[in-house]
Coordinates of C-alpha atoms and ligand atoms in Angstrom, one line a residue:
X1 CA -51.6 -45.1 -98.3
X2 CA -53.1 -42.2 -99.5
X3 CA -57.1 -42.2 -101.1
X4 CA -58.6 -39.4 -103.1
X5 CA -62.3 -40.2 -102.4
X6 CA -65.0 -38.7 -100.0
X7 CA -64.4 -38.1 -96.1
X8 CA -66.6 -40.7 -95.1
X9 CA -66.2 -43.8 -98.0
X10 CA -61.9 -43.0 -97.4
X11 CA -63.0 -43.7 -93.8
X12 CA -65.0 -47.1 -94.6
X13 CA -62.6 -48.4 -97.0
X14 CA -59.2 -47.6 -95.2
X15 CA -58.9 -51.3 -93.9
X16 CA -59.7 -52.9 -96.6
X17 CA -57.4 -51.2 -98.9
X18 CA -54.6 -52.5 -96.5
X19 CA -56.0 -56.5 -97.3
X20 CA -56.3 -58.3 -93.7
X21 CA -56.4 -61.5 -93.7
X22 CA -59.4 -63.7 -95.4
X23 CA -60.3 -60.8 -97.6
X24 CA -61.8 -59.0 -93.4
X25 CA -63.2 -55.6 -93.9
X26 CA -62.0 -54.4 -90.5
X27 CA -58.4 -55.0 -89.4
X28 CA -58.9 -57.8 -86.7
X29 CA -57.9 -57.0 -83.1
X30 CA -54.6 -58.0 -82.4
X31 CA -53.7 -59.0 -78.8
X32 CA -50.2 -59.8 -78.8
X33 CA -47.9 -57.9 -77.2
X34 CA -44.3 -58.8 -78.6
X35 CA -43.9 -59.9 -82.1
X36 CA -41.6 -62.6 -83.2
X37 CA -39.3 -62.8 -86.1
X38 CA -37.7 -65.6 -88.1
X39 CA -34.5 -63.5 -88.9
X40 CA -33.2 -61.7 -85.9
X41 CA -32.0 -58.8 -88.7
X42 CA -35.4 -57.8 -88.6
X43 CA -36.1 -57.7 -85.2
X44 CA -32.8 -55.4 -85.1
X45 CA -33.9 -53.1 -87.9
X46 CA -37.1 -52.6 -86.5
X47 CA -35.5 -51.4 -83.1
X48 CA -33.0 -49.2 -85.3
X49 CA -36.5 -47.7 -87.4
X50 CA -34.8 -49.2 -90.4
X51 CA -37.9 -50.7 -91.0
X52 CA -41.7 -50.7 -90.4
X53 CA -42.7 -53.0 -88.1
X54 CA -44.0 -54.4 -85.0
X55 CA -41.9 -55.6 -81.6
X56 CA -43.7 -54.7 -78.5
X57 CA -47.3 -52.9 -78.4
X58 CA -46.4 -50.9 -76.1
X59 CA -45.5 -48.3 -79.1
X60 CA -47.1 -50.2 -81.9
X61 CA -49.9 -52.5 -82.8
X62 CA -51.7 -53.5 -85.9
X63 CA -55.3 -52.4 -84.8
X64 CA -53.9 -49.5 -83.4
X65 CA -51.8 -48.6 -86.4
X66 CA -55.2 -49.2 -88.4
X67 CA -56.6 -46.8 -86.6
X68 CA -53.9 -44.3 -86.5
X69 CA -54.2 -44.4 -90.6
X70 CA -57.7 -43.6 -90.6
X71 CA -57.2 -40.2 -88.3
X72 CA -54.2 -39.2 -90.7
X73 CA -56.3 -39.9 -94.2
X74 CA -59.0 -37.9 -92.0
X75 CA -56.5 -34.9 -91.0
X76 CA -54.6 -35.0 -94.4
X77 CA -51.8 -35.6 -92.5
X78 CA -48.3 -37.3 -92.3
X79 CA -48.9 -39.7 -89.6
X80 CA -50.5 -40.4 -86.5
X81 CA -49.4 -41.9 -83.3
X82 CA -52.3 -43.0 -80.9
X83 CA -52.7 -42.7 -77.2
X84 CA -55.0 -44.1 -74.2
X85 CA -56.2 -41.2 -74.0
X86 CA -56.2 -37.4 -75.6
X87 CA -54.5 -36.7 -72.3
X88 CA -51.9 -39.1 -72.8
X89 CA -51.0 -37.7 -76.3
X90 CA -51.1 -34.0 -74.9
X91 CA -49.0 -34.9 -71.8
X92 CA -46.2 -37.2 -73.6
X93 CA -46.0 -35.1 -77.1
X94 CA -45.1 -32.0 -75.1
X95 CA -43.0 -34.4 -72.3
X96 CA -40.7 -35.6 -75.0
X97 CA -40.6 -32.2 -77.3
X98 CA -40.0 -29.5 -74.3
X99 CA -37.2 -29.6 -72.4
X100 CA -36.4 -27.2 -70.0
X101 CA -35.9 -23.1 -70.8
X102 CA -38.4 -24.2 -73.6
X103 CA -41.5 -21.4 -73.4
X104 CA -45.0 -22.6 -74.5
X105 CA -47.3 -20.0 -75.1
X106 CA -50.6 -21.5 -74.5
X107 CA -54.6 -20.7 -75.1
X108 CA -55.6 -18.9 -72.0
X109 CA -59.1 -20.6 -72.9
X110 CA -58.4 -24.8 -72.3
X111 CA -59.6 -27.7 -71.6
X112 CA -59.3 -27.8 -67.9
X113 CA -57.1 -31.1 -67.9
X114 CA -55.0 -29.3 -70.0
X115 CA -54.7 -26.7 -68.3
X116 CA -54.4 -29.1 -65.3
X117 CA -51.2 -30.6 -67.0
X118 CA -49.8 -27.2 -67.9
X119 CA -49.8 -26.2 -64.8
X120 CA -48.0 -29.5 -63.5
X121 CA -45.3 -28.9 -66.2
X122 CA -44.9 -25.7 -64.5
X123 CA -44.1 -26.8 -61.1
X124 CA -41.6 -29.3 -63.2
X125 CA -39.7 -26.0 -64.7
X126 CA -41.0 -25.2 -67.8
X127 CA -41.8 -21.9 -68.9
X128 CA -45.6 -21.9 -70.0
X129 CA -47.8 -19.4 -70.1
X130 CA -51.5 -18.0 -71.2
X131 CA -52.8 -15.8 -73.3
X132 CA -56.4 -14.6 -75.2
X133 CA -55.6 -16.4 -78.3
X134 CA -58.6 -15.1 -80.2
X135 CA -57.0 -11.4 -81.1
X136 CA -53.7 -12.1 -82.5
X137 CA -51.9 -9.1 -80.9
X138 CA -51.7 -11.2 -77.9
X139 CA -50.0 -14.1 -79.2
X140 CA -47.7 -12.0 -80.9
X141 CA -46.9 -10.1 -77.6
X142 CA -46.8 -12.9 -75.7
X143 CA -43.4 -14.8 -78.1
X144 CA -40.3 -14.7 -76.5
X145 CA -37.4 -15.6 -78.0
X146 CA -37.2 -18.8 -76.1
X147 CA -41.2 -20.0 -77.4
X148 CA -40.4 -23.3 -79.1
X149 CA -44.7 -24.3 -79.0
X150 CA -48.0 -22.4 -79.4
X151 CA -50.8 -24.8 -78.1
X152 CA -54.8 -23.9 -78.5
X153 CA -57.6 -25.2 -79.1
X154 CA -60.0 -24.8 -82.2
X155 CA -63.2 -24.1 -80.0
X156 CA -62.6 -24.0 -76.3
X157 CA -64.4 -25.2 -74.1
X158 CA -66.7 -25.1 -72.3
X159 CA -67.2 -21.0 -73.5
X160 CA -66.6 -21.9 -76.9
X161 CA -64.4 -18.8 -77.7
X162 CA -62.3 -19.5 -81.4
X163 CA -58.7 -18.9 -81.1
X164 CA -57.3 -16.6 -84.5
X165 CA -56.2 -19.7 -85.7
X166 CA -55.0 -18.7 -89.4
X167 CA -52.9 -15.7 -87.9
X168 CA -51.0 -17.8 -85.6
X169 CA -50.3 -20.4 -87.9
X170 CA -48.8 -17.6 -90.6
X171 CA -47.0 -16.3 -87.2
X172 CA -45.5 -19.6 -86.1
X173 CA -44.6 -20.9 -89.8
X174 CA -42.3 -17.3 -89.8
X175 CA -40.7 -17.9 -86.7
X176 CA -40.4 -21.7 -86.7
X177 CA -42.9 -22.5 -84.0
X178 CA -44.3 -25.6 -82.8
X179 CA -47.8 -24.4 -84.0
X180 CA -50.2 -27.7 -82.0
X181 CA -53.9 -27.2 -82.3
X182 CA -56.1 -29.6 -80.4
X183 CA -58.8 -30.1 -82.7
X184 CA -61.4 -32.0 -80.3
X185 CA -64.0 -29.8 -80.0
X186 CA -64.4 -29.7 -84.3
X187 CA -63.0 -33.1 -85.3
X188 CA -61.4 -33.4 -89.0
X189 CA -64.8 -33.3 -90.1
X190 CA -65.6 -30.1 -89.1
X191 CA -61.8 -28.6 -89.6
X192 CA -58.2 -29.7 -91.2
X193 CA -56.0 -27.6 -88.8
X194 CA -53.3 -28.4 -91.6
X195 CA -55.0 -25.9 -93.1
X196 CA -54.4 -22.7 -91.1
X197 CA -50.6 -24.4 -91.0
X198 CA -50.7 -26.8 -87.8
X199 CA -48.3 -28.5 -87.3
X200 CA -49.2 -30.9 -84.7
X201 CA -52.8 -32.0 -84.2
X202 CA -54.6 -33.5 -81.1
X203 CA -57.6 -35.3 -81.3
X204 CA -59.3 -36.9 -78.4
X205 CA -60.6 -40.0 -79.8
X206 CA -63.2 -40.2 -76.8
X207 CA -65.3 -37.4 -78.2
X208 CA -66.6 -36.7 -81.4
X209 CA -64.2 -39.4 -83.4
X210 CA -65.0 -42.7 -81.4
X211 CA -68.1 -41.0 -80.3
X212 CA -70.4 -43.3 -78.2
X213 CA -68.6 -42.8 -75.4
X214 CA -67.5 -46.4 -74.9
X215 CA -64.3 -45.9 -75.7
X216 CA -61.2 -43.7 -74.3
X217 CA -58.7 -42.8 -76.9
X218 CA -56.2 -39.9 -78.2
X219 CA -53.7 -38.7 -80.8
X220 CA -51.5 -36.7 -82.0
X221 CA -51.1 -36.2 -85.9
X222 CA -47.9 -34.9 -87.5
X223 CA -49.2 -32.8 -90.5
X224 CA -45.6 -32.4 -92.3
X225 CA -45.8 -28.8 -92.2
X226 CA -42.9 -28.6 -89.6
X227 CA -39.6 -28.6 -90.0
X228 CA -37.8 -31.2 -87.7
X229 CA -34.0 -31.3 -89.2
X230 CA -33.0 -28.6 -86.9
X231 CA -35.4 -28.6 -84.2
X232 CA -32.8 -28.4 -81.6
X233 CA -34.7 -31.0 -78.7
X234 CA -34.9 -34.3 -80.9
X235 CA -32.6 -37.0 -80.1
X236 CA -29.3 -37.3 -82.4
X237 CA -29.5 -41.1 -82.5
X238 CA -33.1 -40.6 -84.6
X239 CA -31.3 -37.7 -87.1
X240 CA -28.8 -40.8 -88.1
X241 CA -32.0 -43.3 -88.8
X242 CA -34.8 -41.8 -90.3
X243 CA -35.6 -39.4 -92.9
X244 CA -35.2 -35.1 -91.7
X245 CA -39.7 -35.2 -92.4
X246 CA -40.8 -38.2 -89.8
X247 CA -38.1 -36.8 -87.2
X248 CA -41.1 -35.9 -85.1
X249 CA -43.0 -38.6 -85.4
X250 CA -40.1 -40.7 -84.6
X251 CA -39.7 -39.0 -81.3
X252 CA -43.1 -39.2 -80.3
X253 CA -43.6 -42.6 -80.9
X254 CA -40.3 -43.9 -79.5
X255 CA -39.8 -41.9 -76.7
X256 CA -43.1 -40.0 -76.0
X257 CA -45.3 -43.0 -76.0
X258 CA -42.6 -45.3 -74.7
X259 CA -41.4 -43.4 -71.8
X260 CA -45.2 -42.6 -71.2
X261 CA -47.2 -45.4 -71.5
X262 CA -49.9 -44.2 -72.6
X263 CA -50.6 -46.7 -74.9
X264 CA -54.4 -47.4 -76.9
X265 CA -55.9 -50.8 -76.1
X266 CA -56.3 -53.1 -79.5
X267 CA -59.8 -53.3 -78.5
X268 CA -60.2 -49.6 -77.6
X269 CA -58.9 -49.0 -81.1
X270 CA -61.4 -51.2 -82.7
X271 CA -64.4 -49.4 -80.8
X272 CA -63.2 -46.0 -81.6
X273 CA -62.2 -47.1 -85.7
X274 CA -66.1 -48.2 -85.6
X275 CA -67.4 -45.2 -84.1
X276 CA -65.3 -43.0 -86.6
X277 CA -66.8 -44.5 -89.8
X278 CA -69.9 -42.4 -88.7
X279 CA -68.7 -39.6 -87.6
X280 CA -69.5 -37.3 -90.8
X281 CA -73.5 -38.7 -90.3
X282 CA -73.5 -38.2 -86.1
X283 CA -71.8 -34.6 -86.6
X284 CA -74.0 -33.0 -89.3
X285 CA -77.1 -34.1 -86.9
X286 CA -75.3 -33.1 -83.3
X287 CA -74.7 -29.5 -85.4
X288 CA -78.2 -29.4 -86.7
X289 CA -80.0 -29.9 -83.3
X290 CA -77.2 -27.7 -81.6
X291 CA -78.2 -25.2 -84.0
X292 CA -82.2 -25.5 -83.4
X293 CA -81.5 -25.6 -79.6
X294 CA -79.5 -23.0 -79.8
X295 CA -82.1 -20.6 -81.4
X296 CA -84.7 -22.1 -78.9
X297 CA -82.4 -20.8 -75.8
X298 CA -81.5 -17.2 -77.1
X299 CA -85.4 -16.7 -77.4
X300 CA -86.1 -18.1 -74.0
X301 CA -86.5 -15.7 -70.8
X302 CA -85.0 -18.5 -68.6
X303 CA -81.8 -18.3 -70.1
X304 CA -79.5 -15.1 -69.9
X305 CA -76.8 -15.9 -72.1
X306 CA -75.8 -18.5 -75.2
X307 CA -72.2 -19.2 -76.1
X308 CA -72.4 -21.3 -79.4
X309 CA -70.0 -20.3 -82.3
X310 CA -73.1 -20.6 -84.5
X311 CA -75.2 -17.7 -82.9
X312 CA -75.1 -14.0 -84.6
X313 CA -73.6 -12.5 -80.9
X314 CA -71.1 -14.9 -80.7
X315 CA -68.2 -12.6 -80.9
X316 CA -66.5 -15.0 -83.3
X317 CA -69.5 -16.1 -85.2
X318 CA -67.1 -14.9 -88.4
X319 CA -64.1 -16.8 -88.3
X320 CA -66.1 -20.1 -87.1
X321 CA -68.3 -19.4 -90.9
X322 CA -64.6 -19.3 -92.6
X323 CA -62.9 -21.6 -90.7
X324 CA -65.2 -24.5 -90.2
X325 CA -67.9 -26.6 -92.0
X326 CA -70.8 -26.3 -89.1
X327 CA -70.7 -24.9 -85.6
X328 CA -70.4 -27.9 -83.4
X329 CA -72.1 -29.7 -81.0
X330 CA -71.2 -27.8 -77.6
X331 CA -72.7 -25.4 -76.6
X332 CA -73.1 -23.6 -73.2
X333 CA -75.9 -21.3 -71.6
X334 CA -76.5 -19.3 -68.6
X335 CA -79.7 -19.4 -66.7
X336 CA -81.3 -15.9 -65.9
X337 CA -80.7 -14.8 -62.3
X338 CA -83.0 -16.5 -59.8
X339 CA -83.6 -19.6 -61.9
X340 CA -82.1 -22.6 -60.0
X341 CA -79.5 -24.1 -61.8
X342 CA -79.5 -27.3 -60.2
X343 CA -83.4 -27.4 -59.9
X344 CA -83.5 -27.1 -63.7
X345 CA -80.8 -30.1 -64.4
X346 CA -82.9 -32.6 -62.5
X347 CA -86.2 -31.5 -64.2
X348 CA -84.5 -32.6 -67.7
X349 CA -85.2 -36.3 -67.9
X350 CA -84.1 -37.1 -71.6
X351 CA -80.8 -35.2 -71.2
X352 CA -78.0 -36.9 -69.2
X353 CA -76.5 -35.1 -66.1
X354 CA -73.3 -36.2 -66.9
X355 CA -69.2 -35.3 -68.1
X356 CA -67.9 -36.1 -71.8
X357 CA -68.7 -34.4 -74.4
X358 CA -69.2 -35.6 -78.3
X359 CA -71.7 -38.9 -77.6
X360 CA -74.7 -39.7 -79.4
X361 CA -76.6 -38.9 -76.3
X362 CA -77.5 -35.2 -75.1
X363 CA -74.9 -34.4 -71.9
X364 CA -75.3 -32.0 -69.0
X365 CA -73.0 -30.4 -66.6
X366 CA -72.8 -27.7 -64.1
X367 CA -69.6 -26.5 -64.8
X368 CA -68.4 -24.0 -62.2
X369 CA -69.0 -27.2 -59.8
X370 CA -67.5 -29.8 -61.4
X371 CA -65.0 -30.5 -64.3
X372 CA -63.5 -26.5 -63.5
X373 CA -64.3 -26.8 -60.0
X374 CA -60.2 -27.4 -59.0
X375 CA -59.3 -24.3 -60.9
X376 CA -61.4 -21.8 -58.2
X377 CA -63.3 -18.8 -58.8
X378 CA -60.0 -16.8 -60.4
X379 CA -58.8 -19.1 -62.6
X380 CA -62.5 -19.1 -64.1
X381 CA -63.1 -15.9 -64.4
X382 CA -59.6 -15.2 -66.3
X383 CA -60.7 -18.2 -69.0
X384 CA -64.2 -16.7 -69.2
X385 CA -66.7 -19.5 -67.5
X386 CA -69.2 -17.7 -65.6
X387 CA -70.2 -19.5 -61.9
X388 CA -73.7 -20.1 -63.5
X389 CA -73.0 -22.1 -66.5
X390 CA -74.3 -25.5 -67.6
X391 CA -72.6 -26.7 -70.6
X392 CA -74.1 -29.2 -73.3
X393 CA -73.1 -31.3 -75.5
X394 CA -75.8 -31.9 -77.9
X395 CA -76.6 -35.5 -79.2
X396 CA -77.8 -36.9 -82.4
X397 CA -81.1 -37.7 -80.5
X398 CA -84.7 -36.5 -82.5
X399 CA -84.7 -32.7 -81.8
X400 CA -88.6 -32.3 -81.1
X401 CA -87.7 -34.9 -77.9
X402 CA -84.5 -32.6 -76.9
X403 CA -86.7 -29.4 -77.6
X404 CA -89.7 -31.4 -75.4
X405 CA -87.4 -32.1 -72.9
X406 CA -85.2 -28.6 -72.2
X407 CA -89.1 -27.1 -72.6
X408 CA -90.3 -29.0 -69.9
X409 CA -87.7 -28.5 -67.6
X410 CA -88.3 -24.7 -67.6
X411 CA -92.3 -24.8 -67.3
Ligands
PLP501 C1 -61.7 -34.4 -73.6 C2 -60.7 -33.5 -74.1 C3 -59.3 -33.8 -74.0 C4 -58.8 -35.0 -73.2 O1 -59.2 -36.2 -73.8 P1 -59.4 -37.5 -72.9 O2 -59.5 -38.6 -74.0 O3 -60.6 -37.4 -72.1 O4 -58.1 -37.7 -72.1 C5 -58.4 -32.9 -74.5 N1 -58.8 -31.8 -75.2 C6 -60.1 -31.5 -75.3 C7 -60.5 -30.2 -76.0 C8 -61.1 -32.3 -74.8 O5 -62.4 -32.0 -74.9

């Protein structure tokens, strides 16, 4: 299906325009898990992917596959397979495309999960390794001849440091790369990564997209720009069954997702498809107040240091104007020396001391301590996160009360 209108009204109107039964404007949850078929021909052609449809959830479900439409209409993409989790679809997409002597070059600035899987895959043989992907140099430098994957992020977090993603897509679309941007941190409101040439495109679902943090979710979004036919790791039996474009797809879904199991809930993907039909309103506002706090923290003497993409210092406050709509809502700060990091969480009573990022609520965390505390002191300094910092994702909440709030807990 594919709809010309506005971000948010292709969003709202997505299930409809598919007709569920008694004229429903959301695809109804479907909880069966095999799918029966009057001709057994069908059943067959589905297993052969000789035709669209459903035979067990495990890789395929109505509510999910509603779901999936909505990210690809929202990425301008080819298709989307969903996952439990934005984990599940990093972990299985590079499982089932990688194969060993592959290279991934990879972000040096990640998510620490990510990096957390990365490094797993490395003690399972594969050749991956880091670089600073915000000066292309590095990237380039960093190819070798065996590089079958570039993987960053669009702002990393927690340091919120902007890979040079237009000059690696132009570099991966000349040599043939795997070019897979994880567009969390932005969303497609924010950024298309189709745009600086992705050609793969995670999104966890959990953050800004289902974004009231009642849901876990993930996915991966082929945006067509790759060329599968002779991508050397995808299995022969799919080249004799589906077209040379969904190749990819095909892979991930039947193999990644299968031989994973990481497979979205029907009712995960109905929470998360609500939360999405708002995520153009909840993003400008969780931009707007990160904005204003932002400004509020540079000028404070409590706090030594912002990192927000949307701050004049920020040393890629340029390519964050040209690349995306706003700035975001994470953003992290450093308290000035002798102020007591921990003291100062506690004092805030409206902001949550919590993980996650991308709710509706304003979210806390001490970062050094917890979600990069496994990495150790090395590992954090080489991807940039200072001991000190708190990192926070900014809600849609009334900015006086967040202002009120991070203002008190200073005095
Ligand atoms: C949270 C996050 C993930 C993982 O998503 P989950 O749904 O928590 O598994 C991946 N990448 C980034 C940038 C994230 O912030």
């Amino acid at each position: 299906m594919t709809t010309h209108k506005g971000f948010t009204t292709n969003i709202l109107h997505a299930d409809r325009l598919d007709k569920p039964e008694h004229g429903a404007l959301h695809k109804p949850i479907h909880t069966s898990v095999t799918y029966g078929y009057e001709d057994v021909q069908d059943l067959v052609d589905i297993f052969q992917n000789k035709k669209k449809g459903y035979a067990y959830s495990r890789q395929g479900n109505p509510t999910v596959s509603a779901l999936e439409n909505k990210i690809t209409i929202m990425e301008n993409g080819l298709g989307t397979i969903a996952f439990s989790t934005g984990m599940a679809a990093i972990s299985a997409t590079v499982m089932t495309l990688i194969k060993k002597g592959d290279h991934i070059l990879a972000s040096s600035y990640l998510f620490g999960n990510t990096r957390s899987v990365f490094q797993t895959f490395i003690e399972l043989g594969l050749d991956i390794t880091f670089v600073d992907a915000t000066d292309i140099e590095n990237v380039k430098n960093g190819i070798t001849p065996n590089t079958k994957m570039v993987f960053v992020e669009t702002i990393a977090n927690p340091a919120t440091q902007i890979a040079d993603l237009a000059g690696i897509g132009e570099l991966c679309e000349q040599k043939g790369i795997i070019y897979m941007v994880d567009n969390t941190m932005t969303s497609p409101y924010l950024f298309q990564p189709v745009k600086v040439k992705a050609s793969l495109i995670i999104n966890s679902l959990t953050k800004y997209i289902g974004g009231h943090g009642n849901a876990l979710g993930g996915s991966v979004t082929d945006t067509g720009l790759y060329n599968w036919e002779n991508y050397p790791n995808i299995f022969e039996g799919f080249k004799k069954q589906v077209k040379p474009s969904v190749l990819g797809l095909t892979q991930i879904r039947k193999k990644g997702l299968r031989d994973s199991g990481g497979t979205l809930s029907p009712e995960a993907a109905h929470s998360l498809a609500i939360g999405a039909e708002t995520l153009a309103l909840r993003l400008e506002r969780a931009c707007s107040n990160a904005l204003k706090l932002a400004g509020f923290f540079e000028a404070h003497p409590f706090i030594k240091k912002v990192y927000y993409p949307g701050v004049e210092g920020h040393a890629q406050h340029e390519r964050a104007k040209n690349l995306f709509l706003k700035f975001g809502g994470l953003m992290s700060i450093v308290l000035a020396d002798g102020v007591d990091c921990f003291a100062f969480l506690n004092r805030l009573k409206l902001v949550v001391k919590s993980s996650n990022l991308g709710d509706t609520r304003t979210l806390a965390i001490p970062v050094a301590h917890t979600i990069f505390n496994e990495l150790g002191p090395e590992k954090r300094a080489e991807m940039g996160i200072p001991e000190s910092m708190i990192r926070l994702s900014v809600g849609i909440e009334d900015i006086e009360d967040l202002l009120a709030d991070f203002d008190n807990a200073f005095a």
